């Protein structure tokens, strides 16, 4: 994992790249090499090198070898005398290689694991770089005298590879990048296949022992595949990540490591949905300090630390051992201001330790600061209760850093508990934040950061903060002219932070690999603070996508408030909807939207149970597996008959059972394998003759499959009856996936049927 933290001086990095370009790759003396080019800490625990004779199996170590296609060199030409698939099919370890017949069983197991390690690490790397890579270049002895994989040189190899590709014509370069990404996906699939095959044996079998050895180095393989795929995707400028987060807990030791360091399970699980596993690996190996305490009881589905019970909640003092009195604004004045449709703001009068209240017209921008915070940090309250005077003095001082004698707004003082007035204050929230001079974010964890911390650490800490994960704080960061975060020694501007990270994403600094994984960090931060300063002027279709994506994995002590937040951001009058609550309210809300990207059907949030809205999520905040919407996806019309769309689909000539394990569809031009990923998940329909492939607007789904060749893409299934068209039975929850087969691919043994099919357009209506 050293490639994630390798941070050489720029001049030495350039020298090192030139040396790798011009010489045979080999490091015989690591201390001497580091003296010339700089050091990189060996991370512990490392991944043991099992010692396979790599040159004997490598195609690129043969004399006079020529460049071969990436997939062929990696999958077909490495270790020609080894047969791992035959071994898994026969159930006999020794059938993997003839040399194993004369050794004892433990040695046979070790040698087989050693080959798998060398094949999927060095063999894969050589097929990408088109050159021989000696083991000395990526293996190093640790302090205990044990040889371990050492990935410090991976950025050098990949930079040399990219520079070589830059000498090609654009079309050839793009093809090579796609080949590398596809090969990484295939190598990852082979790893998963091997582990799954070995897991079918009992705990005492040789296969079980072999599986444990493979698991011991699999995280290093996963990180390698993701690094190569990520580098290719950065240069292809594609948003689709081909290497998903590993499902097996054994392949992601960073998860428990981060939990042991105090990070929230819910935050890590949320980040896995939207970010590359390598970024979480980076957070782990870089030892970013945990900024938020109290996550011991959190789960992957709930952050208990930031969930509050209003009945037992009390504000805290600053410092916490303070016992000062509470200060509150005059409730009648606040009510009068709200009755007039104005925004109440307060100004602290130090001489009398009181609050002066004034009203702001909702269409006027005034010089006041709005505060954004989470109640779990102790600043929650209502007008009737007020806040400790120590906290109010602190708020006044913070507001004063932005403007002298500035008025400020905070819900704990300006939102009454009394329901009629709370509702009036909430209805003004959009204008409260939009018309403020700016917003100051108060978060107990973020306050521990310093201006000396790296942008990567600050960016991750923002995403991992309690503030970032709450429902109401989304609009509070999205709407105002500027947003600044309070840290230990000052304030940091969220927009400028995202800008700096964006520059890192496009220029490989501060570490050679950071631009590969920082793109996901930028994408997350742009949810709440877009780099487009005119984001509020975008059409409702784009704002809808922003809002839908931003509410992923956010939480609220009042889940019913989400429609209020959505309405405020999309300029919808939720109060005018004719129904009071529940699914009726959601149905009225969807009808008021009019249109939504059709790919909402792929989302895995709980869906509504009432026709014609079974395609629609019953909540936009969720702790489950969610799918982001994209701007470039076709809009479907929301009608009282269902979700209508004119769509290109894969139509089968025969009806297939949804309980099948796999099906091959032959269009005459292409072949696709459909595979059921989760056999325990009961399908919602019993049969299908339509396959829905997610694709962008103005793109044919066939192109999407070709672009992501060898990657498994989740699909939806449908049962279409011509007599009932355009209405269609559908199932997007049964974990079916598709991939485009190569001409050389044989039909897998588990395939139950080969079905003729064709691509075609159809008018559809999801009920």
XYZ file of C-alpha atoms in Angstrom:
767
model
C 0.000 0.000 0.000
C 3.073 2.255 -0.009
C 2.025 3.703 -3.378
C -0.771 5.567 -1.605
C 1.589 7.626 0.561
C 4.706 7.839 -1.621
C 5.561 11.557 -1.706
C 8.987 12.261 -3.266
C 10.388 15.701 -4.097
C 9.364 16.696 -7.629
C 12.918 16.719 -8.968
C 13.733 13.263 -7.622
C 10.407 11.945 -8.929
C 11.283 13.102 -12.449
C 14.728 11.506 -12.180
C 13.203 8.273 -10.971
C 10.731 8.186 -13.849
C 13.533 8.788 -16.362
C 15.573 5.980 -14.805
C 12.622 3.578 -15.052
C 12.065 4.621 -18.668
C 15.665 4.066 -19.735
C 16.865 1.085 -17.700
C 16.019 -2.471 -16.744
C 13.712 -2.440 -13.750
C 15.598 -3.780 -10.765
C 16.531 -2.663 -7.267
C 19.341 -4.691 -5.718
C 20.225 -2.281 -2.900
C 17.245 -0.465 -1.388
C 19.232 1.810 0.989
C 21.384 3.005 -1.931
C 18.322 3.484 -4.125
C 16.542 5.533 -1.462
C 19.635 7.657 -0.979
C 19.357 8.641 -4.650
C 15.579 9.000 -4.961
C 14.076 9.415 -1.498
C 12.565 7.133 1.101
C 9.090 5.736 1.601
C 8.052 4.064 4.821
C 7.356 0.336 4.673
C 3.831 -0.068 5.990
C 3.037 -2.649 8.605
C 1.669 -5.250 8.529
C 2.988 -6.021 5.070
C 1.928 -8.654 2.560
C 4.361 -11.565 2.490
C 5.963 -12.486 -0.824
C 5.549 -16.242 -1.207
C 8.539 -16.650 -3.526
C 7.230 -17.994 -6.835
C 9.873 -18.173 -9.607
C 8.290 -15.313 -11.521
C 10.742 -15.157 -14.490
C 10.076 -18.834 -15.262
C 6.328 -18.122 -15.672
C 6.559 -14.678 -17.278
C 6.063 -14.179 -21.006
C 7.947 -10.869 -20.928
C 11.025 -12.549 -19.432
C 11.373 -14.687 -22.569
C 14.132 -13.605 -24.987
C 12.955 -11.698 -28.073
C 9.347 -11.461 -26.846
C 7.111 -8.956 -28.589
C 4.285 -6.819 -27.224
C 1.080 -8.774 -26.817
C -2.462 -7.538 -26.162
C -2.887 -6.803 -22.470
C -5.553 -9.424 -21.774
C -3.694 -12.150 -23.682
C -0.368 -11.493 -21.942
C -1.986 -11.431 -18.514
C -4.554 -14.211 -18.778
C -3.218 -16.582 -21.424
C 0.571 -16.305 -21.601
C 1.595 -16.249 -17.941
C 2.311 -19.597 -16.318
C 1.313 -21.726 -19.304
C 2.140 -24.890 -17.374
C -0.223 -23.995 -14.508
C -3.946 -24.838 -14.487
C -5.761 -23.080 -11.637
C -9.211 -23.502 -13.189
C -8.616 -27.217 -13.694
C -7.518 -27.460 -10.076
C -10.696 -25.808 -8.760
C -12.872 -27.975 -11.014
C -11.155 -31.231 -10.058
C -10.846 -30.467 -6.355
C -7.224 -31.668 -6.409
C -4.486 -29.201 -5.375
C -1.763 -31.186 -7.129
C -3.510 -30.973 -10.499
C -2.532 -27.279 -10.656
C 1.024 -28.166 -11.778
C 3.047 -31.279 -12.476
C 5.782 -30.302 -9.984
C 3.312 -30.587 -7.106
C 2.968 -34.357 -7.503
C 6.298 -34.997 -5.743
C 5.973 -32.605 -2.765
C 4.027 -32.902 0.461
C 0.590 -31.303 0.725
C 1.581 -28.168 2.736
C 4.283 -27.398 0.189
C 1.845 -27.921 -2.697
C -0.592 -25.507 -1.089
C 2.145 -22.904 -0.547
C 3.472 -23.179 -4.114
C -0.020 -22.826 -5.567
C -0.685 -19.713 -3.508
C 2.708 -18.348 -4.569
C 1.837 -18.811 -8.245
C -1.553 -17.117 -7.873
C 0.157 -14.183 -6.135
C 2.853 -13.795 -8.821
C 0.366 -14.278 -11.679
C -2.149 -11.680 -10.502
C 0.482 -9.203 -9.296
C 3.571 -9.349 -11.506
C 1.920 -11.017 -14.493
C -0.833 -8.426 -14.506
C 1.602 -5.514 -14.132
C 3.811 -6.755 -16.959
C 0.828 -7.077 -19.301
C -0.028 -3.420 -18.605
C 3.521 -2.074 -18.937
C 4.627 -4.367 -21.835
C 7.932 -5.154 -20.164
C 9.603 -7.545 -17.769
C 9.420 -6.565 -14.104
C 11.866 -8.374 -11.792
C 10.522 -9.238 -8.350
C 13.263 -7.093 -6.796
C 11.438 -4.010 -8.116
C 8.295 -4.679 -6.064
C 9.548 -6.890 -3.212
C 11.592 -5.778 -0.219
C 12.832 -7.358 2.995
C 11.238 -5.893 6.126
C 12.817 -5.356 9.543
C 11.981 -8.958 10.501
C 13.926 -10.276 7.528
C 10.771 -11.336 5.663
C 10.253 -10.559 1.985
C 7.101 -8.482 1.429
C 5.349 -6.816 -1.483
C 6.415 -3.172 -1.597
C 4.297 -0.947 -3.845
C 6.389 2.237 -3.637
C 7.424 1.742 -7.290
C 3.877 1.395 -8.619
C 3.423 5.150 -9.303
C 6.719 5.148 -11.221
C 5.632 2.216 -13.369
C 2.251 3.729 -14.107
C 3.721 7.139 -14.952
C 6.142 5.501 -17.398
C 3.187 3.589 -18.876
C 1.150 6.784 -19.341
C 4.111 8.542 -20.979
C 4.500 5.645 -23.363
C 0.818 5.837 -24.266
C 1.177 9.580 -24.865
C 3.383 8.788 -27.870
C 0.462 7.016 -29.577
C -2.341 8.467 -31.648
C -5.367 9.477 -29.598
C -7.496 6.529 -30.737
C -4.745 4.021 -29.976
C -4.069 5.605 -26.599
C -7.743 5.438 -25.684
C -7.949 1.806 -26.765
C -4.941 0.912 -24.621
C -6.446 2.683 -21.609
C -9.703 0.780 -22.028
C -7.760 -2.470 -22.397
C -5.880 -1.795 -19.164
C -9.057 -0.978 -17.288
C -10.795 -4.072 -18.635
C -7.815 -6.242 -17.758
C -7.857 -4.887 -14.202
C -11.544 -5.760 -13.972
C -10.906 -9.261 -15.283
C -7.998 -9.823 -12.926
C -10.188 -8.717 -10.052
C -12.931 -11.090 -11.227
C -10.412 -13.953 -11.394
C -9.384 -13.207 -7.826
C -13.021 -13.297 -6.716
C -13.640 -16.481 -8.728
C -10.673 -18.241 -7.120
C -11.743 -17.251 -3.608
C -15.352 -18.261 -4.242
C -14.288 -21.600 -5.703
C -12.003 -22.342 -2.778
C -14.674 -21.382 -0.243
C -16.921 -24.280 -1.285
C -14.743 -26.822 0.530
C -14.996 -27.734 4.197
C -12.859 -25.957 6.782
C -10.282 -28.766 7.066
C -9.652 -29.264 3.366
C -6.491 -28.191 1.479
C -8.640 -25.737 -0.479
C -9.589 -24.000 2.769
C -5.898 -23.600 3.662
C -5.167 -22.314 0.183
C -7.991 -19.807 0.479
C -6.538 -18.431 3.723
C -3.175 -17.917 2.042
C -4.763 -16.156 -0.936
C -6.810 -13.977 1.416
C -3.600 -12.932 3.181
C -2.380 -11.050 0.081
C -5.697 -10.323 -1.684
C -5.942 -6.736 -0.324
C -2.644 -5.987 -2.095
C -4.062 -7.380 -5.342
C -7.267 -5.362 -4.972
C -5.280 -2.167 -4.381
C -3.138 -2.892 -7.462
C -6.126 -3.513 -9.742
C -7.836 -0.387 -8.495
C -4.703 1.737 -8.964
C -4.365 0.677 -12.612
C -8.090 0.976 -13.352
C -8.221 4.320 -11.544
C -5.270 5.696 -13.505
C -6.912 4.625 -16.760
C -10.250 6.140 -15.748
C -8.619 9.454 -14.816
C -7.059 9.731 -18.271
C -10.245 8.509 -19.966
C -12.213 11.043 -17.896
C -14.898 8.490 -17.147
C -17.133 8.635 -14.085
C -17.782 4.892 -13.931
C -15.510 3.009 -11.539
C -14.779 -0.488 -12.828
C -13.407 -1.885 -9.560
C -16.139 -1.835 -6.899
C -15.573 -1.940 -3.168
C -14.853 -5.547 -2.138
C -17.772 -7.339 -0.527
C -15.700 -9.821 1.449
C -14.657 -8.260 4.769
C -11.338 -10.123 4.520
C -10.431 -8.039 1.455
C -10.883 -4.699 3.181
C -8.901 -4.688 6.425
C -8.972 -0.885 6.275
C -12.582 -0.979 7.522
C -11.874 -2.428 10.949
C -8.598 -0.526 11.148
C -10.457 2.778 10.712
C -13.087 1.710 13.235
C -10.364 0.922 15.776
C -8.975 4.426 15.205
C -12.355 5.851 16.190
C -13.958 6.543 12.812
C -17.694 5.967 12.487
C -18.844 2.686 10.889
C -21.720 4.516 9.216
C -19.357 7.083 7.685
C -17.004 4.398 6.343
C -19.871 2.390 4.862
C -21.293 5.553 3.300
C -17.925 6.453 1.808
C -17.621 2.975 0.302
C -20.757 3.615 -1.748
C -19.495 6.816 -3.331
C -15.697 6.632 -3.107
C -12.924 4.309 -4.211
C -11.661 1.756 -1.661
C -8.151 3.104 -2.248
C -9.130 6.444 -0.771
C -10.195 4.691 2.425
C -6.964 2.710 2.310
C -5.144 6.032 1.996
C -7.028 7.485 4.988
C -5.979 4.406 6.948
C -2.277 4.287 6.027
C -1.912 8.090 6.219
C -3.179 7.879 9.821
C -5.517 10.840 9.568
C -6.499 11.840 13.072
C -10.053 10.987 14.074
C -11.785 14.306 14.656
C -15.033 13.029 16.138
C -15.386 10.898 19.272
C -18.249 8.766 20.531
C -18.857 6.355 17.637
C -18.437 3.125 19.620
C -22.080 2.096 19.241
C -22.542 3.204 15.617
C -23.438 0.645 12.945
C -23.083 0.661 9.164
C -26.736 1.715 9.001
C -26.863 4.353 11.731
C -24.606 6.955 13.328
C -25.819 6.846 16.906
C -23.438 9.582 18.025
C -25.233 12.225 15.950
C -28.767 11.026 16.660
C -30.443 12.997 19.444
C -33.629 12.546 21.426
C -35.328 15.911 21.664
C -37.238 14.958 24.821
C -34.031 14.482 26.828
C -31.800 16.920 24.954
C -30.149 19.899 26.652
C -27.677 22.435 25.193
C -24.083 22.339 26.427
C -21.895 25.162 27.724
C -18.591 26.438 26.337
C -16.485 25.223 28.030
C -18.632 22.300 29.180
C -17.970 22.868 32.878
C -19.395 26.403 32.670
C -22.595 27.100 34.654
C -23.683 30.446 33.210
C -27.299 31.472 32.722
C -29.289 31.088 29.524
C -30.097 34.029 27.255
C -33.062 34.008 24.900
C -34.650 36.535 22.554
C -38.082 37.951 23.227
C -40.483 35.266 21.977
C -43.245 37.742 21.146
C -40.926 39.767 18.935
C -39.807 36.603 17.125
C -43.453 35.638 16.582
C -44.383 39.086 15.278
C -41.501 38.988 12.795
C -42.507 35.534 11.568
C -46.152 36.607 11.306
C -45.009 39.342 8.919
C -43.144 36.778 6.799
C -39.751 38.187 7.770
C -36.577 36.390 8.932
C -35.682 37.034 12.594
C -31.992 37.652 13.353
C -30.315 38.604 16.633
C -27.463 40.821 17.763
C -25.678 40.288 21.079
C -25.518 43.320 23.390
C -22.543 42.669 25.665
C -23.251 45.497 28.111
C -26.625 44.103 29.116
C -25.991 40.468 28.144
C -29.142 40.505 26.058
C -30.243 39.913 22.472
C -31.564 42.559 20.131
C -33.986 41.163 17.542
C -34.734 42.529 14.085
C -36.478 41.260 10.966
C -35.048 40.755 7.456
C -37.226 40.775 4.345
C -36.920 37.328 2.662
C -36.050 38.856 -0.703
C -33.276 41.115 0.605
C -29.666 40.193 1.191
C -28.443 41.655 4.466
C -25.267 41.703 6.503
C -25.897 38.827 8.890
C -24.164 35.496 9.421
C -26.114 32.236 9.567
C -24.727 29.354 11.612
C -24.942 25.721 10.515
C -24.391 22.963 13.071
C -25.587 19.590 14.324
C -27.531 19.301 17.530
C -25.309 16.479 18.781
C -22.572 19.070 19.393
C -24.746 20.851 21.946
C -26.014 24.004 20.209
C -29.540 22.772 19.595
C -32.371 24.677 21.231
C -35.465 26.787 20.540
C -36.414 30.430 20.996
C -38.376 29.589 24.146
C -35.329 27.954 25.818
C -32.427 29.973 24.406
C -28.717 29.160 24.723
C -26.087 29.512 27.462
C -24.602 33.012 27.493
C -21.113 31.528 27.051
C -22.196 30.008 23.740
C -23.844 33.233 22.600
C -20.659 35.192 23.301
C -18.731 32.653 21.222
C -21.208 32.945 18.362
C -20.947 36.724 18.481
C -17.139 36.552 18.343
C -17.234 34.178 15.365
C -19.728 36.357 13.497
C -17.524 39.344 14.283
C -14.646 37.737 12.385
C -16.675 38.234 9.212
C -18.284 41.608 9.977
C -18.153 44.095 12.872
C -21.243 44.106 15.052
C -22.763 41.499 12.735
C -26.202 40.140 13.414
C -26.534 36.382 13.240
C -29.117 33.641 12.801
C -29.093 30.268 14.520
C -32.026 27.903 14.881
C -31.526 27.604 18.636
C -32.523 31.257 19.010
C -34.597 32.057 15.923
C -36.855 29.003 15.489
C -39.640 28.645 18.083
C -40.782 25.247 19.327
C -44.438 26.216 18.950
C -45.539 24.366 15.774
C -47.254 27.181 13.862
C -44.194 29.384 14.253
C -41.679 26.572 13.739
C -43.401 25.864 10.419
C -43.198 29.532 9.436
C -39.494 29.646 10.305
C -38.818 26.450 8.333
C -40.633 27.810 5.303
C -38.202 30.747 5.406
C -35.092 28.530 5.723
C -34.195 28.731 2.039
C -34.195 32.520 2.147
C -32.494 32.555 5.544
C -29.393 30.831 4.168
C -29.584 32.125 0.623
C -29.765 35.797 1.669
C -27.241 35.684 4.505
C -23.878 37.282 3.824
C -22.511 33.782 4.448
C -22.580 30.696 6.666
C -20.229 29.559 9.410
C -20.119 25.810 10.033
C -19.721 24.704 13.630
C -18.697 21.080 14.155
C -17.005 19.728 17.250
C -14.795 17.358 15.255
C -13.803 19.814 12.530
C -12.795 22.303 15.217
C -9.831 20.001 15.973
C -8.334 20.552 12.520
C -5.587 23.064 11.805
C -4.633 25.208 8.821
C -1.387 23.196 8.744
C -3.270 19.973 7.943
C -3.266 18.814 4.325
C -6.212 19.539 2.045
C -6.750 15.785 1.686
C -7.068 15.365 5.444
C -9.354 18.384 5.797
C -11.500 17.253 2.864
C -11.924 13.766 4.291
C -12.663 15.156 7.752
C -15.439 17.325 6.307
C -17.043 14.297 4.641
C -16.644 12.226 7.814
C -18.043 14.976 10.033
C -21.392 14.963 11.746
C -22.227 18.193 9.906
C -21.825 16.594 6.480
C -24.091 13.682 7.334
C -27.250 15.477 8.459
C -30.355 16.274 6.441
C -30.775 20.004 7.050
C -27.107 20.903 6.686
C -27.206 20.058 2.975
C -29.139 23.173 1.995
C -27.261 25.173 4.616
C -24.026 24.533 2.726
C -25.523 24.615 -0.747
C -27.412 27.913 -0.742
C -25.327 30.755 0.781
C -22.765 32.965 -1.035
C -19.909 31.554 1.036
C -19.420 28.782 3.598
C -16.566 28.804 6.082
C -15.725 26.096 8.596
C -14.454 26.850 12.068
C -11.207 25.026 12.833
C -8.774 25.248 15.718
C -6.761 28.201 14.416
C -9.096 30.004 12.050
C -11.697 29.575 9.328
C -11.423 27.692 6.029
C -13.537 28.424 2.966
C -15.274 25.259 1.723
C -15.350 26.448 -1.892
C -11.623 27.212 -1.909
C -10.871 23.843 -0.279
C -12.768 22.053 -3.051
C -10.962 24.164 -5.659
C -7.564 23.148 -4.302
C -8.562 19.485 -4.301
C -9.809 19.833 -7.859
C -6.331 21.041 -8.872
C -4.802 18.002 -7.182
C -7.221 15.812 -9.144
C -5.934 17.246 -12.415
C -2.275 17.418 -11.410
C -0.632 14.473 -9.623
C 0.273 16.205 -6.386
C 0.899 16.064 -3.470
C 1.493 12.318 -4.024
C 1.856 10.629 -7.415
C -1.298 8.515 -6.900
C -3.540 11.090 -5.224
C -5.140 12.294 -8.464
C -6.504 8.763 -8.947
C -8.670 8.701 -5.834
C -9.156 12.379 -4.963
C -11.777 12.732 -7.721
C -14.295 10.929 -5.493
C -13.493 13.304 -2.647
C -14.102 16.295 -4.937
C -17.367 14.788 -6.173
C -18.599 14.355 -2.602
C -17.672 17.897 -1.566
C -19.261 19.362 -4.677
C -22.556 17.930 -3.524
C -22.734 20.619 -0.862
C -20.502 23.277 -2.392
C -20.416 23.071 -6.210
C -17.482 24.637 -8.054
C -20.008 26.098 -10.475
C -20.823 29.405 -8.789
C -24.053 29.641 -10.797
C -25.313 26.290 -9.559
C -28.477 27.841 -8.097
C -29.479 29.013 -11.575
C -29.382 25.533 -13.095
C -32.611 23.949 -14.383
C -34.740 21.946 -11.979
C -33.720 18.657 -13.660
C -30.092 19.185 -12.594
C -31.038 20.465 -9.150
C -33.200 17.365 -8.727
C -30.197 15.135 -9.503
C -28.029 17.124 -7.075
C -30.583 16.849 -4.287
C -31.314 13.152 -4.833
C -27.611 12.291 -4.753
C -26.816 14.578 -1.830
C -29.406 12.993 0.455
C -27.782 9.583 0.046
C -26.925 8.251 3.511
C -27.811 11.513 5.252
C -29.650 11.242 8.539
C -32.198 13.174 10.531
C -33.884 12.852 13.903
C -37.000 13.924 11.984
C -37.056 11.880 8.730
C -40.356 13.478 7.715
C -38.482 16.778 7.298
C -36.862 15.509 4.087
C -39.797 16.577 1.919
C -39.504 20.061 3.412
C -35.798 20.186 2.498
C -36.415 18.813 -0.999
C -39.226 21.297 -1.552
C -37.114 24.251 -0.462
C -34.267 23.268 -2.811
C -36.487 22.548 -5.808
C -38.844 25.517 -5.323
C -41.812 23.239 -4.645
C -44.552 24.280 -2.244
C -44.777 21.098 -0.175
C -47.421 22.617 2.112
C -49.769 23.056 -0.849
C -49.768 19.343 -1.662
C -53.307 18.057 -1.155
C -52.491 15.065 1.045
C -51.350 15.111 4.668
C -48.636 12.479 5.120
C -47.236 9.054 4.295
C -47.186 7.548 0.803
C -50.002 9.840 -0.326
C -47.746 12.820 0.366
C -44.897 11.202 -1.571
C -47.174 10.394 -4.523
C -48.337 14.003 -4.655
C -44.705 15.117 -4.439
C -43.642 12.929 -7.369
C -46.560 14.155 -9.455
C -45.492 17.740 -8.756
C -41.987 16.937 -10.048
C -43.316 15.986 -13.462
C -40.057 14.361 -14.666
C -37.156 12.416 -13.200
C -34.224 10.457 -14.723
C -35.570 7.023 -15.637
C -32.599 5.386 -13.911
C -34.276 6.051 -10.568
C -35.717 2.550 -11.083
C -32.214 1.161 -10.384
C -32.019 2.801 -6.963
C -32.071 0.382 -4.039
C -33.766 2.579 -1.459
C -37.059 1.109 -0.190
C -39.674 1.550 -2.902
C -43.299 2.572 -2.544
C -45.812 -0.270 -2.381
C -48.725 1.395 -4.174
C -49.218 1.248 -7.933
C -48.440 3.123 -10.117
C -45.481 4.237 -7.942
C -43.677 0.953 -7.192
C -40.734 2.370 -9.205
C -40.342 5.322 -6.810
C -38.181 5.448 -3.648
C -40.326 5.949 -0.554
C -37.497 7.981 0.988
C -34.552 9.937 -0.378
C -32.503 9.399 2.768
C -31.357 5.839 3.256
C -28.811 3.677 5.025
C -28.791 1.070 2.274
C -27.261 0.604 -1.163
C -28.069 3.638 -3.250
C -27.511 4.561 -6.894
C -26.630 8.092 -7.935
C -28.531 9.767 -10.729
C -26.638 11.596 -13.496
C -27.329 14.717 -15.533
C -26.878 12.846 -18.822
C -29.656 10.317 -18.257
C -32.963 10.370 -20.102
C -35.847 12.004 -18.268
C -39.018 9.961 -17.796
C -42.477 11.440 -17.355
C -44.247 10.906 -14.029
C -47.930 10.271 -14.720
C -50.929 8.934 -12.828
C -50.455 5.713 -14.843
C -46.785 5.265 -13.957
C -43.304 6.316 -15.077
C -43.333 6.659 -18.880
C -40.211 6.490 -21.046
C -39.235 5.704 -24.664
C -36.220 3.473 -24.159
C -33.760 1.183 -25.922
C -33.948 -2.262 -24.301
C -32.571 -5.762 -24.860
C -35.556 -7.878 -25.941
C -35.354 -11.678 -25.732
C -37.116 -14.000 -28.147
C -37.923 -16.446 -25.339
C -39.177 -16.063 -21.788
C -36.553 -16.985 -19.159
C -36.963 -17.872 -15.509
C -35.672 -15.339 -12.988
C -34.534 -18.263 -10.824
C -31.941 -19.331 -13.399
C -28.279 -18.922 -12.448
C -27.204 -17.459 -15.772
C -28.377 -16.907 -19.325
C -26.490 -16.039 -22.502
C -28.207 -13.653 -24.899
C -27.071 -13.836 -28.532
C -28.025 -10.844 -30.703
C -26.166 -12.190 -33.728
C -23.730 -9.304 -33.429
C -22.815 -9.691 -29.756
C -23.169 -12.153 -26.917
C -23.945 -11.148 -23.352
C -23.875 -13.202 -20.204
C -26.590 -12.480 -17.667
C -25.673 -13.728 -14.226
C -27.667 -13.842 -11.006
C -25.364 -12.444 -8.314
C -27.417 -13.115 -5.193
C -29.152 -16.499 -5.235
C -30.775 -15.825 -1.850
C -32.623 -12.726 -3.026
C -36.108 -13.736 -4.150
C -37.059 -12.200 -7.507
C -40.125 -9.997 -7.688
C -41.195 -11.477 -11.023
C -41.056 -15.147 -12.012
C -39.945 -14.706 -15.615
C -38.439 -12.086 -17.924
C -38.017 -11.302 -21.601
C -36.581 -7.775 -21.313
C -33.237 -6.581 -19.926
C -32.698 -2.944 -18.896
C -29.109 -1.701 -19.181
C -28.289 1.643 -17.610
C -26.872 4.123 -20.127
C -26.487 7.833 -20.715
C -28.758 9.984 -22.868
C -27.847 9.904 -26.599
C -25.945 6.651 -25.948
C -26.936 3.154 -27.030
C -26.830 0.625 -24.162
C -24.687 -1.595 -26.384
C -22.051 1.168 -26.342
C -22.215 1.282 -22.550
C -21.545 -2.461 -22.405
C -18.678 -2.215 -24.874
C -17.201 0.703 -22.949
C -17.275 -1.351 -19.767
C -16.320 -4.648 -21.372
C -15.593 -7.403 -18.869
C -17.132 -5.399 -16.036
C -20.315 -6.692 -14.454
C -23.058 -4.067 -14.776
C -26.231 -4.433 -12.740
C -29.384 -4.660 -14.824
C -33.117 -4.668 -14.372
C -35.452 -7.355 -15.682
C -38.889 -6.984 -17.199
C -41.725 -9.141 -18.444
C -43.355 -7.466 -21.409
C -46.741 -8.500 -22.773
C -47.391 -6.935 -26.169
C -51.128 -6.958 -25.488
C -50.633 -4.839 -22.352
C -48.012 -2.465 -23.769
C -46.615 -0.075 -22.680
C -47.115 -1.323 -19.084
C -44.412 -3.742 -17.988
C -43.723 -5.905 -14.942
C -40.250 -5.077 -13.619
C -37.636 -6.112 -11.080
C -34.537 -4.052 -10.324
C -33.738 -5.667 -6.960
C -32.760 -9.258 -7.789
C -29.032 -8.612 -8.248
C -28.755 -9.604 -11.896
C -25.718 -8.356 -13.820
C -24.551 -8.422 -17.437
C -21.237 -8.324 -19.245
C -20.245 -8.316 -22.906
C -18.463 -11.532 -23.865
C -15.427 -11.684 -26.124
C -15.508 -13.768 -29.271
C -13.100 -16.206 -27.653
C -15.187 -16.675 -24.514
C -16.846 -20.056 -24.187
C -20.218 -20.374 -22.541
C -19.650 -21.013 -18.821
C -20.716 -24.406 -17.517
C -23.306 -22.884 -15.177
C -25.213 -21.207 -18.023
C -28.642 -22.791 -18.302
C -29.781 -21.365 -21.631
C -28.708 -19.464 -24.747
C -31.478 -17.148 -25.925
C -31.692 -15.119 -29.144
C -32.282 -11.416 -28.555
C -32.171 -7.997 -30.160
C -31.858 -4.351 -29.240
C -34.971 -2.283 -29.852
C -36.843 0.843 -28.810
C -40.147 0.651 -26.976
C -42.608 2.852 -25.123
C -42.637 1.662 -21.511
C -44.613 2.439 -18.404
C -43.341 1.352 -14.989
C -46.263 1.144 -12.590
